[in-house]
XYZ file of C-alpha atoms in Angstrom:
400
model
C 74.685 123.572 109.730
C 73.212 121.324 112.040
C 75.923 121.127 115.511
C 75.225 119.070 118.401
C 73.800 120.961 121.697
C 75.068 118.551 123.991
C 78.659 117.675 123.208
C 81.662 120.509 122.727
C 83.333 118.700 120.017
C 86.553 120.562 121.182
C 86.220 118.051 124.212
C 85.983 115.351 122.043
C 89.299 116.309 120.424
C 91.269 117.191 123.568
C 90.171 113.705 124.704
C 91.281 111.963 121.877
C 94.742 114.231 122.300
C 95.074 112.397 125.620
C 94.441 108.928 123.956
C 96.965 109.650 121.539
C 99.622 111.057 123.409
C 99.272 107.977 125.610
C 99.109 105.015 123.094
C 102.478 105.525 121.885
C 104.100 104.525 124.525
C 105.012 101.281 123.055
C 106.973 103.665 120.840
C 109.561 103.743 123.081
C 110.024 99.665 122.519
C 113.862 100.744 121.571
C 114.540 101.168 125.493
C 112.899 97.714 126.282
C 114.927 95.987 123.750
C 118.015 95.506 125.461
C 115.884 93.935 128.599
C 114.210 91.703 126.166
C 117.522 90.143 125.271
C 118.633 90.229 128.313
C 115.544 88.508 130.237
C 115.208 85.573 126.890
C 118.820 85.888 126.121
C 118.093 86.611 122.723
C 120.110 88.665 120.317
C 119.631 92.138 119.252
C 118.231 91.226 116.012
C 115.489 88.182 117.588
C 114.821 91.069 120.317
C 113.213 93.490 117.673
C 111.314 90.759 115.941
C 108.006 91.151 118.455
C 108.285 94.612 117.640
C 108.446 94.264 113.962
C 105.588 91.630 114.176
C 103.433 94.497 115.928
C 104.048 96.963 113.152
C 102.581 94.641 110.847
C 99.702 93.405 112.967
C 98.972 97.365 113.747
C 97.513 97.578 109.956
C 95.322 94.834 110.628
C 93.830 95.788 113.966
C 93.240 98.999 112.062
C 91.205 97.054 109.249
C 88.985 95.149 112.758
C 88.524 98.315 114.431
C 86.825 99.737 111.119
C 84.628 96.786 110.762
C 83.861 96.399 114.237
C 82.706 100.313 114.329
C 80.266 99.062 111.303
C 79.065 96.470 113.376
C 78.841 98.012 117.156
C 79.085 101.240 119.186
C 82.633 102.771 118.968
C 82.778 102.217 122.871
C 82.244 98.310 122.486
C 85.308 98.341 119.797
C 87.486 100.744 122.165
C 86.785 98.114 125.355
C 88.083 95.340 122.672
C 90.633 97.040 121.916
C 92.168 98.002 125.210
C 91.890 94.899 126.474
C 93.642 93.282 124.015
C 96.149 95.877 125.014
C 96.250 95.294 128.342
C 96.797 91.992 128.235
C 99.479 92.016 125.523
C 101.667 93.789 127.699
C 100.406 92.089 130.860
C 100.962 88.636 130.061
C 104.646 89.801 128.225
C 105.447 90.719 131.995
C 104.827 87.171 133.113
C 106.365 85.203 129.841
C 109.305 82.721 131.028
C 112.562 83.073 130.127
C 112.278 80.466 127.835
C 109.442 81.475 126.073
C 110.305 84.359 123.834
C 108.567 82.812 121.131
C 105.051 83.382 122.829
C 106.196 87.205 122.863
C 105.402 87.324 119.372
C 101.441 86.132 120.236
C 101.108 88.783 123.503
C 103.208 91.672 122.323
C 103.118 91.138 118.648
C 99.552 89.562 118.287
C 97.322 90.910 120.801
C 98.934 94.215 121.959
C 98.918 94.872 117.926
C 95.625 93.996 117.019
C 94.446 96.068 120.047
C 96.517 99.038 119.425
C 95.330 98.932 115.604
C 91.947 98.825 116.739
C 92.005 101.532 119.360
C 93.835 103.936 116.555
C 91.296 103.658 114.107
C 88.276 104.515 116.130
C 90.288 107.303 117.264
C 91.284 108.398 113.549
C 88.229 107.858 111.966
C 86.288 109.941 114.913
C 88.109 113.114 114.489
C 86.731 113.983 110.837
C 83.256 113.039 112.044
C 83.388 115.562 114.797
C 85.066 118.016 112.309
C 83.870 118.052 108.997
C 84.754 121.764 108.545
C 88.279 121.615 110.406
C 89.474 117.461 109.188
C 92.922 118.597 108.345
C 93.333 120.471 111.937
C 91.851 117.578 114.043
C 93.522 114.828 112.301
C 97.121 116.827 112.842
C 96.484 117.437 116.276
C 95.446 113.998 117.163
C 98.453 112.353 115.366
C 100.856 115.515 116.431
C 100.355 113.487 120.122
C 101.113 110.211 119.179
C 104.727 111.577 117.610
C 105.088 113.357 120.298
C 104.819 110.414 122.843
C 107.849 108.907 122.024
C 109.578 111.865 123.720
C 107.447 112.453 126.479
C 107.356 109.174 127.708
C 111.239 108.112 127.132
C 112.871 109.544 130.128
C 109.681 108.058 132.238
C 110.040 104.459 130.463
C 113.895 104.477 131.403
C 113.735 105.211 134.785
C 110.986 102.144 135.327
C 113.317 100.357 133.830
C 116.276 101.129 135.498
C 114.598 100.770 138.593
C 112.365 97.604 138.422
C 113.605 95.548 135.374
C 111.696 93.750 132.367
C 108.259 92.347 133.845
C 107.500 95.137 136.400
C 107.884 97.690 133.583
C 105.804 95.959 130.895
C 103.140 95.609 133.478
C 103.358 99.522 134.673
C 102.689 99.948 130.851
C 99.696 97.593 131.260
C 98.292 99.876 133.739
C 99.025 102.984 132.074
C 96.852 101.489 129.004
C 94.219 100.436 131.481
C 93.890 103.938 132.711
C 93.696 105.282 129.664
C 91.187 102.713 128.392
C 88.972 103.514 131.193
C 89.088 107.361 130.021
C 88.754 106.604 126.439
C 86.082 104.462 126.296
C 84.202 106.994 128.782
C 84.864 110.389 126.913
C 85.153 109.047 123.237
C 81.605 109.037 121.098
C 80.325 109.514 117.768
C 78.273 112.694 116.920
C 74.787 112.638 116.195
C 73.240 111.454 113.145
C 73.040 113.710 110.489
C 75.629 116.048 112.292
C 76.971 118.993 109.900
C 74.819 116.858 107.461
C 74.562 120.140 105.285
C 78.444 121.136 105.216
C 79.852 120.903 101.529
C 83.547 122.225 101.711
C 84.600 126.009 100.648
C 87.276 126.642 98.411
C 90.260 124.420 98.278
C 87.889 121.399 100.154
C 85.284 119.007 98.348
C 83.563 117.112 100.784
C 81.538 114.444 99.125
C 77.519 114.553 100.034
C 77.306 110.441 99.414
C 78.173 108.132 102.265
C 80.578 104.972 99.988
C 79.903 101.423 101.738
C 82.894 99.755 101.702
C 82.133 97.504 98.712
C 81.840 100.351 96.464
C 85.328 101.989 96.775
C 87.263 99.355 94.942
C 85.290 100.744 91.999
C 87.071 104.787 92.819
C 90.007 105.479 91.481
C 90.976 107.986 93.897
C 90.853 104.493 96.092
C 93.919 103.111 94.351
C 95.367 106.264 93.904
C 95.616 107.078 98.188
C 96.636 103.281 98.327
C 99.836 104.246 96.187
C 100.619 107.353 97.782
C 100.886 105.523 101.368
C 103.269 103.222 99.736
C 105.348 106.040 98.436
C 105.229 107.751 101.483
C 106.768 105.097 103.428
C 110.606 104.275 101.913
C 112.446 106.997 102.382
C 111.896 108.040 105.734
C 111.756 104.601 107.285
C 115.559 103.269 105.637
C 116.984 106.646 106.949
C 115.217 106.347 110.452
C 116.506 102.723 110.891
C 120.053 103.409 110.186
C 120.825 107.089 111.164
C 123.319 107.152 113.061
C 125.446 104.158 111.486
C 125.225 105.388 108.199
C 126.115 108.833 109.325
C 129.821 107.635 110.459
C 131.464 108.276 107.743
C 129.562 111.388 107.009
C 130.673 113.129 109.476
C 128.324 112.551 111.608
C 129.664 113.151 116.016
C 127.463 111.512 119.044
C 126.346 114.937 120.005
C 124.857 115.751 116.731
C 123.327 112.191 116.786
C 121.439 112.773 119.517
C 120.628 116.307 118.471
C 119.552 114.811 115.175
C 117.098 111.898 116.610
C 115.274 114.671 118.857
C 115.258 117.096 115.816
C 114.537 114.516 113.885
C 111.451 113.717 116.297
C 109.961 116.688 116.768
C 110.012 117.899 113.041
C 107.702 114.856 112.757
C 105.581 116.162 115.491
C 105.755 119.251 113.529
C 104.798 117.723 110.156
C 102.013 115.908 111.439
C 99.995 118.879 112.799
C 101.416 121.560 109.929
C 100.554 120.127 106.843
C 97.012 118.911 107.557
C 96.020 122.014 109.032
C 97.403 123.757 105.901
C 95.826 121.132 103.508
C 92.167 122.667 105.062
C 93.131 126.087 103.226
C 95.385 125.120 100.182
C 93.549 121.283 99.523
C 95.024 117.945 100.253
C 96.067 117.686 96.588
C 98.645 120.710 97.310
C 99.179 119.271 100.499
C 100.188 115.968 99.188
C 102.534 117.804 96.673
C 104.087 119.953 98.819
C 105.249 116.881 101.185
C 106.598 114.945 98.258
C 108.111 117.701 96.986
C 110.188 117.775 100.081
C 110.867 113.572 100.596
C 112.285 114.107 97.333
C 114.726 117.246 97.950
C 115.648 115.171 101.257
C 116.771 112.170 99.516
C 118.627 114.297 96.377
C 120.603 116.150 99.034
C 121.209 113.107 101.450
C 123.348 111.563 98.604
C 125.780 114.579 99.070
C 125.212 115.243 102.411
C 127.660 115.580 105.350
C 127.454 116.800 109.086
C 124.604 118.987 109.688
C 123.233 118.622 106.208
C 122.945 115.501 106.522
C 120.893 116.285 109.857
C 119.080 118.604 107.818
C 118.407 116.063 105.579
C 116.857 113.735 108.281
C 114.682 116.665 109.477
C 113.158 117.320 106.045
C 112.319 113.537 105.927
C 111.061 113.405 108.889
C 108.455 116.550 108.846
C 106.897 115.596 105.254
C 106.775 111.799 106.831
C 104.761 112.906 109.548
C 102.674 114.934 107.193
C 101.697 112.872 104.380
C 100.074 110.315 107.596
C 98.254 113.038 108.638
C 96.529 113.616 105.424
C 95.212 110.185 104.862
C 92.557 110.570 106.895
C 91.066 114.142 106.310
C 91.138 113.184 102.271
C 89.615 109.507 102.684
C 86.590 111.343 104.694
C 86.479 113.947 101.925
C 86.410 111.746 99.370
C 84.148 108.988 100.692
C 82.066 110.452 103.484
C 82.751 110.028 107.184
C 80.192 106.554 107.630
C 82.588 103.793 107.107
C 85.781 105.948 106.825
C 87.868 103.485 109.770
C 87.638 100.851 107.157
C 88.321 102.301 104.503
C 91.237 104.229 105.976
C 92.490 100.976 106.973
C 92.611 99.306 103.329
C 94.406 102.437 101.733
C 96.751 101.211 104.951
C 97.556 97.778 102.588
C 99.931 100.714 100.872
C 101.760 101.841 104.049
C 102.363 97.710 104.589
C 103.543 97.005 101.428
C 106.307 100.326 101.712
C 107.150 99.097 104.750
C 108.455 95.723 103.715
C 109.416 96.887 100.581
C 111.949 99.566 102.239
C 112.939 97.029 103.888
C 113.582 94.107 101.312
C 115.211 96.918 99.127
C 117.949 97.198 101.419
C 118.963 93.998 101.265
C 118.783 93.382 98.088
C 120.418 96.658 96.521
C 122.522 98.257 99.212
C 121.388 101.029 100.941
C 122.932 103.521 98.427
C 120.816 102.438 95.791
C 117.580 101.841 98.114
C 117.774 105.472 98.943
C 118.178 106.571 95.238
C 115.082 104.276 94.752
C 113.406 105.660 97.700
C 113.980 109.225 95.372
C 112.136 107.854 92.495
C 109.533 106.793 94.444
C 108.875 109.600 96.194
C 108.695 111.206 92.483
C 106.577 108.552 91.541
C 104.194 109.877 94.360
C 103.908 113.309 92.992
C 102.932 112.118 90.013
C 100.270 110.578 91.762
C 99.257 113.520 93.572
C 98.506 115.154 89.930
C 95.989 112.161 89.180
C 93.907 113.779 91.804
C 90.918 115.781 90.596
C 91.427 119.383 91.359
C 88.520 120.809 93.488
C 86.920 122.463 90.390
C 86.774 119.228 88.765
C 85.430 117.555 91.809
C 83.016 119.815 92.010
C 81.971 119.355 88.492
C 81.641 115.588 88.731
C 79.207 116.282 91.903
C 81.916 114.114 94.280
């Protein structure tokens, strides 16, 4: 096994901890809100369009970051990145008052497309550096950025409190330049050829051919990872969005509310780092099941639910949410080699996009009632995905 003499890749992934942990800040955009509308005078609903628009701009930073990591040194595409950070909180600080509009370019446009970016080199790095341990690295890196919400919410509402809309967006600015100036310095790729000779022990197939992009629309498993992000996705995110107001008439008090949200929170945390490490002994196929297994016994008790079931009910969702998006990357790399895994990562993302709107449209349209019972079958739809993977005896056989 050939390691690198010069670089503790346990460095590496403390580093990229930091990053993490960091980034998601803007996570916390549900205590800006209410200065938004107040410094455009914009309604609640306008107020959370930039951060809506940012969501859906994320995916696509994530598809530049993997292309730009093709075509330069990761440090080039994390100095992009931040900057476009930077500055799409920085110039947010100085918009007018009559210019919420142009939030949608700086906080939606740039900060997003930075942020996307910046998360895929980090991503993509962590199975590079840790062939052997993918599952663990990826879960500890994303365990951060669910945790950030929750470190960073007291600090976020005492900036506001005390210095208002633009001062606060451009404290974040600095924060991000800080940790740009760290990131850039202390993240790296590992040497060529590193762990070259690694091939996965039990439960883990790691594939010996590095897939170009062009050649994993012709891979099933491709399509298949794209489907499970989009099944991943309903279920958690209508629940998340509407908590508290649909839990009114289920009993639901203000102090179990706000027991429920940080529950809620850190069973995510908890998801994200659990079930990837796991998936490095059982496989990510078991992995995969196991978390769908559990959306769906979420959703089939939230329809009878009441109290602190239905608290329970928003943990469970919460922890095999957290895990599924930890998985994505350790089985991507396994599948299709660690080379151009940022950009291919990123397409299977055109699933998480698609769940995300459709969650949303669902609502709407059906009531959420019904969107949750279809959020069910979807999540059962998923598991029956999982079972189209090839077990590792099979991947084995087909030399993947």
């Amino acid at each position: 096994m050939k390691d690198s003499t010069n670089t503790n890749r346990w460095a590496i992934l403390f580093f990229g901890m930091i990053c993490m942990l960091i980034m998601g800040v803007c996570y916390t955009y549900s205590l800006f809100q209410p200065y938004v509308m107040k410094h455009f005078s914009v309604d609640s609903p306008s107020a959370s369009l930039p951060f809506t628009i940012f969501i859906a701009v994320f995916c696509v930073g994530n598809f530049v970051g993997g292309r730009m990591q093709q075509k330069t040194t990761v440090k080039l595409t994390l100095v992009v990145g931040y900057i476009l950070m930077v500055l799409g909180w920085l110039l947010t600080a100085i918009l007018p008052s009559d210019m919420f509009w142009a939030m949608f370019i700086t906080f939606g446009g740039l900060f997003g497309i930075g942020d996307g970016i910046v998360y895929n080199v980090i991503v993509s790095l962590m199975p590079k550096w840790f062939v052997d341990k993918k599952g663990l690295a990826s879960g500890l890196t994303l365990a951060m950025l669910g945790l950030s919400a929750t470190v960073f919410s007291p600090i976020v509402s005492q900036w506001l409190r005390n210095y208002g809309f633009s001062k606060s967006f451009m404290a974040v600015a600095m924060v991000y330049a800080a940790v740009g100036i760290f990131g850039t310095l202390t993240m790296k790729n590992p040497p060529k050829d590193y762990m070259s000779d690694y091939t996965g022990t039990g439960a883990i197939v790691t594939t010996k051919k590095q897939y170009e992009v062009g050649e994993v629309f012709h891979v099933k498993e491709f399509w298949t990872l794209m489907g499970l992000y989009f099944c991943a996705v309903p279920a958690y995110l209508l629940l998340s969005a509407i908590f508290v107001s649909y839990g009114a008439d289920r009993g639901l008090t203000a102090a179990m509310a706000t027991l429920g949200v940080s529950a809620a929170s850190l069973c995510q945390v908890g998801g994200r780092f659990v079930i990837p490490t796991v998936s490095d002994k059982i496989g990510r196929k078991s992995a995969f099941a196991v978390s769908f297994l559990i959306t769906a016994l979420g959703v089939a008790m939230l329809t009878i639910s009441t109290g602190n079931l239905y608290v329970l009910c928003f943990c469970l969702l919460s922890f095999s949410y957290g895990g599924t998006q930890a998985c994505f990357a350790p089985i991507a790399a396994d599948r299709f080699g660690t080379k151009n895994v940022g950009t291919i990562l990123s397409l299977t993302m055109i699933g998480f996009g698609l769940g995300s709107i459709g969650a949303s449209l669902m609502a709407k349209v059906v009531g959420t009632s019904t969107a949750f019972i279809c959020a069910g079958v979807v999540s059962l739809i998923g598991i029956g995905l999982v079972c189209t993977l090839p077990s590792p005896k099979k991947a084995r056989e087909q030399g993947v």
